[in-house]
mmCIF file of C-alpha atoms in Angstrom:
data_model
loop_
_atom_site.group_PDB
_atom_site.id
_atom_site.type_symbol
_atom_site.label_atom_id
_atom_site.label_comp_id
_atom_site.label_asym_id
_atom_site.label_seq_id
_atom_site.Cartn_x
_atom_site.Cartn_y
_atom_site.Cartn_z
ATOM 1 C CA MET A 1 0.083 -0.067 0.054
ATOM 2 C CA ARG A 2 0.897 3.487 -0.404
ATOM 3 C CA ALA A 3 1.569 5.649 2.745
ATOM 4 C CA TRP A 4 3.150 8.765 3.689
ATOM 5 C CA VAL A 5 5.561 8.920 6.702
ATOM 6 C CA VAL A 6 7.469 11.694 8.439
ATOM 7 C CA ARG A 7 10.963 11.062 7.538
ATOM 8 C CA GLU A 8 12.642 13.881 9.366
ATOM 9 C CA PRO A 9 10.358 16.696 11.182
ATOM 10 C CA GLY A 10 11.104 20.214 9.854
ATOM 11 C CA PRO A 11 9.603 23.113 7.789
ATOM 12 C CA MET A 12 7.526 21.942 4.960
ATOM 13 C CA ALA A 13 9.828 23.450 2.593
ATOM 14 C CA SER A 14 12.351 21.037 3.794
ATOM 15 C CA GLY A 15 10.223 17.931 2.596
ATOM 16 C CA PRO A 16 9.651 16.326 6.152
ATOM 17 C CA LEU A 17 7.265 13.770 4.518
ATOM 18 C CA GLU A 18 7.975 10.777 2.312
ATOM 19 C CA LEU A 19 5.507 8.721 0.129
ATOM 20 C CA VAL A 20 6.387 5.247 0.664
ATOM 21 C CA GLU A 21 5.352 1.616 -0.121
ATOM 22 C CA ARG A 22 4.434 -0.588 2.839
ATOM 23 C CA ASP A 23 2.918 -3.797 3.728
ATOM 24 C CA VAL A 24 -0.763 -3.674 4.354
ATOM 25 C CA PRO A 25 -1.025 -3.680 8.428
ATOM 26 C CA GLU A 26 -2.364 -6.577 10.310
ATOM 27 C CA PRO A 27 -4.831 -6.052 12.873
ATOM 28 C CA GLY A 28 -4.261 -7.169 16.362
ATOM 29 C CA PRO A 29 -6.813 -8.507 18.940
ATOM 30 C CA GLY A 30 -9.806 -6.181 19.206
ATOM 31 C CA GLU A 31 -8.679 -4.203 16.218
ATOM 32 C CA VAL A 32 -10.053 -3.768 12.681
ATOM 33 C CA LEU A 33 -8.443 -3.179 9.387
ATOM 34 C CA VAL A 34 -9.830 -0.184 7.565
ATOM 35 C CA ARG A 35 -9.596 0.669 4.051
ATOM 36 C CA VAL A 36 -9.214 4.474 3.814
ATOM 37 C CA GLU A 37 -11.541 6.314 1.581
ATOM 38 C CA ALA A 38 -10.684 9.767 2.765
ATOM 39 C CA CYS A 39 -8.828 11.498 5.626
ATOM 40 C CA GLY A 40 -8.857 15.035 6.653
ATOM 41 C CA VAL A 41 -5.837 17.112 7.034
ATOM 42 C CA CYS A 42 -5.281 18.718 10.406
ATOM 43 C CA ARG A 43 -3.158 21.298 11.810
ATOM 44 C CA THR A 44 -2.025 18.466 14.263
ATOM 45 C CA ASP A 45 -0.634 16.839 11.272
ATOM 46 C CA LEU A 46 1.307 19.833 10.276
ATOM 47 C CA HIS A 47 2.813 20.304 13.795
ATOM 48 C CA LEU A 48 3.897 16.600 13.550
ATOM 49 C CA ALA A 49 5.756 17.142 10.358
ATOM 50 C CA GLU A 50 7.063 20.206 11.358
ATOM 51 C CA GLY A 51 8.335 19.190 14.699
ATOM 52 C CA ASP A 52 6.390 21.353 16.863
ATOM 53 C CA LEU A 53 4.981 18.150 18.230
ATOM 54 C CA LEU A 54 7.593 15.727 18.980
ATOM 55 C CA PRO A 55 7.372 12.399 17.316
ATOM 56 C CA ARG A 56 6.633 9.467 19.615
ATOM 57 C CA ARG A 57 8.009 6.751 17.130
ATOM 58 C CA PRO A 58 9.823 6.921 13.905
ATOM 59 C CA ARG A 59 8.503 6.991 10.450
ATOM 60 C CA THR A 60 4.762 7.687 11.589
ATOM 61 C CA THR A 61 1.981 8.122 9.160
ATOM 62 C CA PRO A 62 -0.197 11.088 10.117
ATOM 63 C CA GLY A 63 -3.636 11.410 9.639
ATOM 64 C CA HIS A 64 -6.619 11.357 12.274
ATOM 65 C CA GLN A 65 -9.845 12.143 10.295
ATOM 66 C CA ALA A 66 -9.944 8.868 8.357
ATOM 67 C CA VAL A 67 -13.319 7.827 6.805
ATOM 68 C CA GLY A 68 -13.216 4.056 5.432
ATOM 69 C CA ARG A 69 -14.726 0.537 5.315
ATOM 70 C CA VAL A 70 -13.689 -2.402 7.539
ATOM 71 C CA GLU A 71 -12.088 -4.915 5.616
ATOM 72 C CA GLY A 72 -14.304 -8.296 5.612
ATOM 73 C CA SER A 73 -17.667 -6.720 6.670
ATOM 74 C CA GLY A 74 -17.716 -3.339 4.478
ATOM 75 C CA ARG A 75 -19.009 -1.528 7.828
ATOM 76 C CA ARG A 76 -18.102 2.173 7.191
ATOM 77 C CA VAL A 77 -16.391 3.797 10.207
ATOM 78 C CA GLY A 78 -14.415 6.898 11.178
ATOM 79 C CA VAL A 79 -10.847 6.801 12.795
ATOM 80 C CA ALA A 80 -10.349 9.728 14.978
ATOM 81 C CA TRP A 81 -7.701 11.394 17.229
ATOM 82 C CA LEU A 82 -8.324 9.543 20.397
ATOM 83 C CA ARG A 83 -6.984 5.751 19.723
ATOM 84 C CA SER A 84 -7.262 4.556 23.063
ATOM 85 C CA THR A 85 -7.081 4.837 26.985
ATOM 86 C CA CYS A 86 -6.549 2.601 30.013
ATOM 87 C CA GLY A 87 -10.092 2.473 31.171
ATOM 88 C CA ARG A 88 -8.940 2.170 34.727
ATOM 89 C CA CYS A 89 -7.277 5.556 36.067
ATOM 90 C CA ARG A 90 -9.149 8.043 37.937
ATOM 91 C CA TYR A 91 -9.704 10.046 34.937
ATOM 92 C CA CYS A 92 -11.330 7.516 32.772
ATOM 93 C CA LEU A 93 -13.600 6.284 35.731
ATOM 94 C CA ARG A 94 -15.173 9.945 36.129
ATOM 95 C CA GLY A 95 -15.759 10.342 32.594
ATOM 96 C CA MET A 96 -12.322 12.531 31.537
ATOM 97 C CA GLU A 97 -10.593 9.748 29.325
ATOM 98 C CA ASN A 98 -9.095 12.665 27.302
ATOM 99 C CA LEU A 99 -7.081 13.172 30.270
ATOM 100 C CA CYS A 100 -5.912 9.428 30.646
ATOM 101 C CA PRO A 101 -2.170 9.608 31.187
ATOM 102 C CA SER A 102 -1.759 6.426 29.179
ATOM 103 C CA SER A 103 -3.831 7.634 26.395
ATOM 104 C CA ALA A 104 -2.710 6.987 22.766
ATOM 105 C CA TYR A 105 -3.517 8.878 19.633
ATOM 106 C CA THR A 106 -3.706 8.081 16.005
ATOM 107 C CA GLY A 107 -1.345 9.544 13.491
ATOM 108 C CA TRP A 108 1.016 9.985 16.487
ATOM 109 C CA ASP A 109 1.376 6.894 18.468
ATOM 110 C CA ALA A 110 0.337 4.795 15.722
ATOM 111 C CA ASP A 111 0.070 5.114 11.961
ATOM 112 C CA GLY A 112 -2.886 7.317 10.640
ATOM 113 C CA GLY A 113 -5.194 7.742 7.530
ATOM 114 C CA PHE A 114 -2.626 9.448 5.300
ATOM 115 C CA ALA A 115 -2.350 5.909 3.655
ATOM 116 C CA GLU A 116 -4.463 3.268 1.911
ATOM 117 C CA TYR A 117 -5.143 1.259 4.894
ATOM 118 C CA LEU A 118 -4.597 1.726 8.811
ATOM 119 C CA VAL A 119 -5.667 -0.444 11.713
ATOM 120 C CA ALA A 120 -7.536 0.872 14.811
ATOM 121 C CA PRO A 121 -9.040 -0.490 18.134
ATOM 122 C CA GLU A 122 -12.742 -1.332 17.385
ATOM 123 C CA ASP A 123 -13.842 0.267 20.462
ATOM 124 C CA TYR A 124 -12.529 3.658 19.396
ATOM 125 C CA VAL A 125 -14.000 3.845 15.789
ATOM 126 C CA TYR A 126 -17.377 5.607 14.919
ATOM 127 C CA ASP A 127 -20.009 4.111 12.932
ATOM 128 C CA LEU A 128 -20.740 6.238 9.741
ATOM 129 C CA PRO A 129 -23.543 6.281 7.283
ATOM 130 C CA ASP A 130 -23.215 5.091 3.596
ATOM 131 C CA GLY A 131 -25.129 7.796 1.970
ATOM 132 C CA VAL A 132 -22.580 10.807 2.809
ATOM 133 C CA PRO A 133 -19.544 11.609 0.678
ATOM 134 C CA ALA A 134 -16.343 10.613 2.657
ATOM 135 C CA GLU A 135 -14.846 13.967 1.647
ATOM 136 C CA ARG A 136 -17.817 15.761 3.788
ATOM 137 C CA LEU A 137 -17.626 13.183 6.724
ATOM 138 C CA ALA A 138 -13.808 13.469 7.193
ATOM 139 C CA PRO A 139 -13.575 16.818 8.727
ATOM 140 C CA LEU A 140 -16.250 16.042 11.351
ATOM 141 C CA LEU A 141 -13.960 13.508 12.891
ATOM 142 C CA CYS A 142 -11.423 16.197 14.438
ATOM 143 C CA ALA A 143 -12.409 19.593 13.284
ATOM 144 C CA GLY A 144 -15.882 18.919 14.330
ATOM 145 C CA ILE A 145 -15.339 16.966 17.478
ATOM 146 C CA ILE A 146 -12.568 19.280 18.764
ATOM 147 C CA GLY A 147 -14.803 22.364 17.916
ATOM 148 C CA TYR A 148 -17.662 20.812 19.721
ATOM 149 C CA ARG A 149 -15.681 20.618 22.836
ATOM 150 C CA ALA A 150 -14.111 23.994 22.629
ATOM 151 C CA LEU A 151 -17.475 25.462 22.432
ATOM 152 C CA ALA A 152 -18.376 23.463 25.663
ATOM 153 C CA ARG A 153 -15.321 24.708 27.122
ATOM 154 C CA CYS A 154 -15.748 28.266 26.555
ATOM 155 C CA ASP A 155 -19.110 28.531 28.285
ATOM 156 C CA LEU A 156 -20.971 30.610 25.904
ATOM 157 C CA PRO A 157 -24.310 31.699 27.560
ATOM 158 C CA PRO A 158 -27.460 31.327 25.425
ATOM 159 C CA GLY A 159 -27.617 33.987 22.843
ATOM 160 C CA GLY A 160 -23.994 35.121 23.795
ATOM 161 C CA ARG A 161 -21.491 36.736 21.543
ATOM 162 C CA LEU A 162 -18.663 34.312 20.566
ATOM 163 C CA GLY A 163 -15.172 35.436 19.169
ATOM 164 C CA ILE A 164 -13.458 32.774 16.974
ATOM 165 C CA TYR A 165 -9.872 33.343 16.324
ATOM 166 C CA GLY A 166 -8.425 31.662 13.335
ATOM 167 C CA PHE A 167 -11.078 30.521 10.841
ATOM 168 C CA GLY A 168 -9.910 27.174 9.508
ATOM 169 C CA ALA A 169 -11.524 23.757 9.463
ATOM 170 C CA SER A 170 -12.512 23.525 12.960
ATOM 171 C CA ALA A 171 -13.535 27.103 13.431
ATOM 172 C CA HIS A 172 -15.816 27.048 10.060
ATOM 173 C CA LEU A 173 -17.833 24.000 11.775
ATOM 174 C CA THR A 174 -18.071 25.431 15.199
ATOM 175 C CA ALA A 175 -19.225 28.837 14.068
ATOM 176 C CA GLN A 176 -22.312 27.169 12.463
ATOM 177 C CA ALA A 177 -23.037 25.155 15.669
ATOM 178 C CA ALA A 178 -22.943 28.296 17.612
ATOM 179 C CA ILE A 179 -25.027 30.439 15.077
ATOM 180 C CA ALA A 180 -27.630 27.521 15.120
ATOM 181 C CA GLN A 181 -27.687 27.736 18.992
ATOM 182 C CA GLY A 182 -28.567 31.577 18.683
ATOM 183 C CA ALA A 183 -24.855 33.040 19.240
ATOM 184 C CA THR A 184 -23.659 35.996 17.612
ATOM 185 C CA VAL A 185 -20.209 35.096 16.061
ATOM 186 C CA HIS A 186 -17.471 37.324 15.298
ATOM 187 C CA ALA A 187 -14.377 35.619 13.271
ATOM 188 C CA VAL A 188 -10.985 36.912 13.704
ATOM 189 C CA THR A 189 -8.641 36.056 10.884
ATOM 190 C CA ARG A 190 -6.127 37.868 8.654
ATOM 191 C CA SER A 191 -7.058 35.619 5.592
ATOM 192 C CA ALA A 192 -9.287 37.196 3.125
ATOM 193 C CA ALA A 193 -10.760 33.937 1.835
ATOM 194 C CA SER A 194 -11.609 32.734 5.517
ATOM 195 C CA ARG A 195 -13.569 36.284 6.217
ATOM 196 C CA ARG A 196 -15.403 35.725 3.064
ATOM 197 C CA LEU A 197 -16.388 32.165 4.314
ATOM 198 C CA ALA A 198 -17.085 33.392 7.763
ATOM 199 C CA LEU A 199 -19.684 35.944 6.546
ATOM 200 C CA GLU A 200 -21.126 33.417 4.124
ATOM 201 C CA LEU A 201 -21.740 31.119 7.041
ATOM 202 C CA GLY A 202 -23.559 33.618 9.076
ATOM 203 C CA ALA A 203 -20.814 35.482 11.128
ATOM 204 C CA ALA A 204 -21.850 38.885 11.887
ATOM 205 C CA SER A 205 -18.292 40.304 11.446
ATOM 206 C CA ALA A 206 -15.038 39.104 10.108
ATOM 207 C CA GLY A 207 -11.921 41.088 10.471
ATOM 208 C CA ASP A 208 -8.789 41.949 12.932
ATOM 209 C CA ARG A 209 -10.873 42.432 16.103
ATOM 210 C CA PRO A 210 -14.463 41.920 17.330
ATOM 211 C CA PRO A 211 -16.565 45.024 17.222
ATOM 212 C CA GLU A 212 -18.093 44.411 20.619
ATOM 213 C CA PRO A 213 -17.372 42.754 23.932
ATOM 214 C CA LEU A 214 -17.401 39.092 23.929
ATOM 215 C CA ASP A 215 -19.100 36.605 26.346
ATOM 216 C CA ALA A 216 -16.915 33.901 25.185
ATOM 217 C CA ALA A 217 -13.996 33.276 22.816
ATOM 218 C CA ILE A 218 -12.273 30.243 21.162
ATOM 219 C CA LEU A 219 -8.528 30.401 19.979
ATOM 220 C CA PHE A 220 -8.089 27.931 17.207
ATOM 221 C CA ALA A 221 -4.793 29.650 15.542
ATOM 222 C CA PRO A 222 -1.795 28.275 17.394
ATOM 223 C CA VAL A 223 -0.366 31.868 18.071
ATOM 224 C CA GLY A 224 0.202 32.584 21.734
ATOM 225 C CA ASP A 225 0.466 36.287 20.977
ATOM 226 C CA LEU A 226 -3.360 36.295 20.193
ATOM 227 C CA VAL A 227 -4.061 35.372 23.792
ATOM 228 C CA PRO A 228 -3.687 38.666 25.495
ATOM 229 C CA PRO A 229 -5.968 40.605 23.017
ATOM 230 C CA ALA A 230 -8.426 37.686 23.076
ATOM 231 C CA LEU A 231 -8.805 38.014 26.831
ATOM 232 C CA GLU A 232 -9.102 41.736 26.688
ATOM 233 C CA ALA A 233 -11.711 41.569 24.102
ATOM 234 C CA LEU A 234 -13.980 39.640 26.781
ATOM 235 C CA ASP A 235 -16.646 41.092 28.561
ATOM 236 C CA ARG A 236 -16.785 40.750 32.436
ATOM 237 C CA GLY A 237 -16.945 37.070 33.238
ATOM 238 C CA GLY A 238 -16.021 35.649 29.651
ATOM 239 C CA THR A 239 -13.989 32.590 29.010
ATOM 240 C CA LEU A 240 -11.168 32.004 26.262
ATOM 241 C CA ALA A 241 -10.868 28.238 25.412
ATOM 242 C CA VAL A 242 -7.558 27.529 23.658
ATOM 243 C CA ALA A 243 -8.295 24.579 21.214
ATOM 244 C CA GLY A 244 -5.142 23.493 19.855
ATOM 245 C CA ILE A 245 -2.742 20.680 21.008
ATOM 246 C CA HIS A 246 0.225 23.158 20.331
ATOM 247 C CA LEU A 247 0.550 27.047 20.984
ATOM 248 C CA SER A 248 3.423 29.251 20.398
ATOM 249 C CA ASP A 249 4.377 30.987 23.872
ATOM 250 C CA ILE A 250 1.913 33.294 25.644
ATOM 251 C CA PRO A 251 3.214 36.972 26.494
ATOM 252 C CA VAL A 252 3.190 38.221 29.781
ATOM 253 C CA LEU A 253 -0.383 39.218 30.953
ATOM 254 C CA ASN A 254 -1.601 42.079 32.773
ATOM 255 C CA TYR A 255 -3.782 41.123 35.836
ATOM 256 C CA GLU A 256 -6.436 44.221 35.325
ATOM 257 C CA ARG A 257 -6.400 44.152 31.478
ATOM 258 C CA HIS A 258 -6.555 40.436 30.737
ATOM 259 C CA LEU A 259 -7.878 38.659 33.917
ATOM 260 C CA PHE A 260 -9.613 40.756 36.293
ATOM 261 C CA GLN A 261 -13.619 40.852 36.398
ATOM 262 C CA GLU A 262 -13.536 37.144 36.405
ATOM 263 C CA ARG A 263 -12.328 36.525 32.989
ATOM 264 C CA THR A 264 -11.042 32.921 32.600
ATOM 265 C CA LEU A 265 -8.244 31.325 30.501
ATOM 266 C CA ARG A 266 -8.634 27.434 29.879
ATOM 267 C CA SER A 267 -7.269 24.725 27.493
ATOM 268 C CA VAL A 268 -8.982 22.060 25.627
ATOM 269 C CA THR A 269 -7.322 18.690 25.702
ATOM 270 C CA ALA A 270 -8.376 16.170 22.902
ATOM 271 C CA ASN A 271 -11.904 14.704 23.306
ATOM 272 C CA THR A 272 -13.828 11.802 24.960
ATOM 273 C CA ARG A 273 -15.625 9.160 22.960
ATOM 274 C CA ALA A 274 -18.793 10.690 24.339
ATOM 275 C CA ASP A 275 -17.878 13.989 22.713
ATOM 276 C CA GLY A 276 -17.163 12.386 19.451
ATOM 277 C CA ARG A 277 -20.754 10.361 19.525
ATOM 278 C CA ALA A 278 -22.590 13.377 20.633
ATOM 279 C CA TYR A 279 -21.247 15.771 17.775
ATOM 280 C CA LEU A 280 -21.401 12.968 15.211
ATOM 281 C CA GLU A 281 -25.091 12.428 16.084
ATOM 282 C CA LEU A 282 -25.866 16.204 16.007
ATOM 283 C CA ALA A 283 -23.806 16.702 12.791
ATOM 284 C CA LEU A 284 -25.703 13.799 10.993
ATOM 285 C CA ALA A 285 -28.901 14.748 12.183
ATOM 286 C CA HIS A 286 -28.323 18.455 11.132
ATOM 287 C CA PRO A 287 -25.556 18.628 8.545
ATOM 288 C CA PRO A 288 -23.442 21.577 8.600
ATOM 289 C CA HIS A 289 -21.991 23.148 5.453
ATOM 290 C CA VAL A 290 -18.609 21.679 5.092
ATOM 291 C CA THR A 291 -16.367 23.504 2.857
ATOM 292 C CA THR A 292 -13.342 21.341 1.919
ATOM 293 C CA ALA A 293 -10.249 21.609 -0.551
ATOM 294 C CA PRO A 294 -9.648 18.127 -1.942
ATOM 295 C CA TYR A 295 -6.112 16.957 -2.407
ATOM 296 C CA PRO A 296 -5.288 13.216 -4.030
ATOM 297 C CA LEU A 297 -3.176 11.129 -1.456
ATOM 298 C CA GLU A 298 0.034 11.943 -3.569
ATOM 299 C CA ALA A 299 -0.409 15.323 -2.822
ATOM 300 C CA ALA A 300 -0.477 15.184 1.235
ATOM 301 C CA ASP A 301 2.758 17.159 1.252
ATOM 302 C CA ARG A 302 1.252 20.036 -0.802
ATOM 303 C CA ALA A 303 -1.859 19.834 1.283
ATOM 304 C CA LEU A 304 0.101 20.555 4.457
ATOM 305 C CA THR A 305 2.373 23.207 2.666
ATOM 306 C CA ASP A 306 -0.811 24.893 1.731
ATOM 307 C CA LEU A 307 -2.115 24.618 5.376
ATOM 308 C CA ALA A 308 1.156 26.127 6.787
ATOM 309 C CA ASN A 309 0.824 29.106 4.476
ATOM 310 C CA ASP A 310 -2.877 29.745 5.420
ATOM 311 C CA GLN A 311 -3.908 28.877 1.899
ATOM 312 C CA VAL A 312 -6.724 26.439 2.685
ATOM 313 C CA SER A 313 -10.323 27.817 2.987
ATOM 314 C CA GLY A 314 -12.212 25.481 5.164
ATOM 315 C CA ALA A 315 -10.957 21.647 5.553
ATOM 316 C CA ALA A 316 -8.477 20.147 3.458
ATOM 317 C CA VAL A 317 -9.158 16.425 2.708
ATOM 318 C CA LEU A 318 -7.046 13.749 1.123
ATOM 319 C CA LEU A 319 -9.084 11.415 -1.384
ATOM 320 C CA VAL A 320 -7.681 8.010 -1.000
ATOM 321 C CA GLY A 321 -9.757 5.298 -2.564
#
């Protein structure tokens, strides 16, 4: 089979990825072999390729938004970021498996979906319908699920004012969920194409800063320099949730300007399977408008380069089989 591997982490211009021929993997006990139809391209994949996220094993295949079919049954499934947890620690036992110290992740601890096949634990895959194109389903498996958790973590009140910083794959799905709940959404992004998309999806504004105080905000861009202005834009009692797995250093905060009046800064760490099931049930019952930029499997390096250069509007998706 064809598969991409991280040969040597570094800037995309250095060619950190390599397309190779590998044997089709064999599933172990409790695992399924999935023939990949499509795989979303996530900023986490870019962090792994460029070395912001330190590799946990050599020559790993990225990709954690894979849609495919289980060999032998034809069952359609999604393989997402969370690959396994211990099920026994205090975090797992209280419904916080996303914080499990023994958690493992698709495309980081094990080979992911930038390939024609992958294996995954059966207990951690999601059943998906047959009638929806794989290109539309793939972004739901990370961009959608993480956005759903971030929206919960930012404590947006009913009818509240939400700021979204960075407007890529996850943000464009999260904005739609918030607007459907009655929120006023302000997108903060420097990309002209992303500004247009935000307004087309119903955002009240799209620019360099929100035009009014915010009740809540989500930072999707991995830029620590955005934390102080995002906190300063919050109204009293507002919460900023940082949704990425990697963030550049946060500048020094001024207590009175950025945190006083009970403003809150919190992180978002992965997701639970309950998050995934809840979001997919919602998204399949009320399908969001999924804006995709399709690439063939052999162009995965180009997709990540475009993502690094902010040249992807919506979600990049590899079309595999």
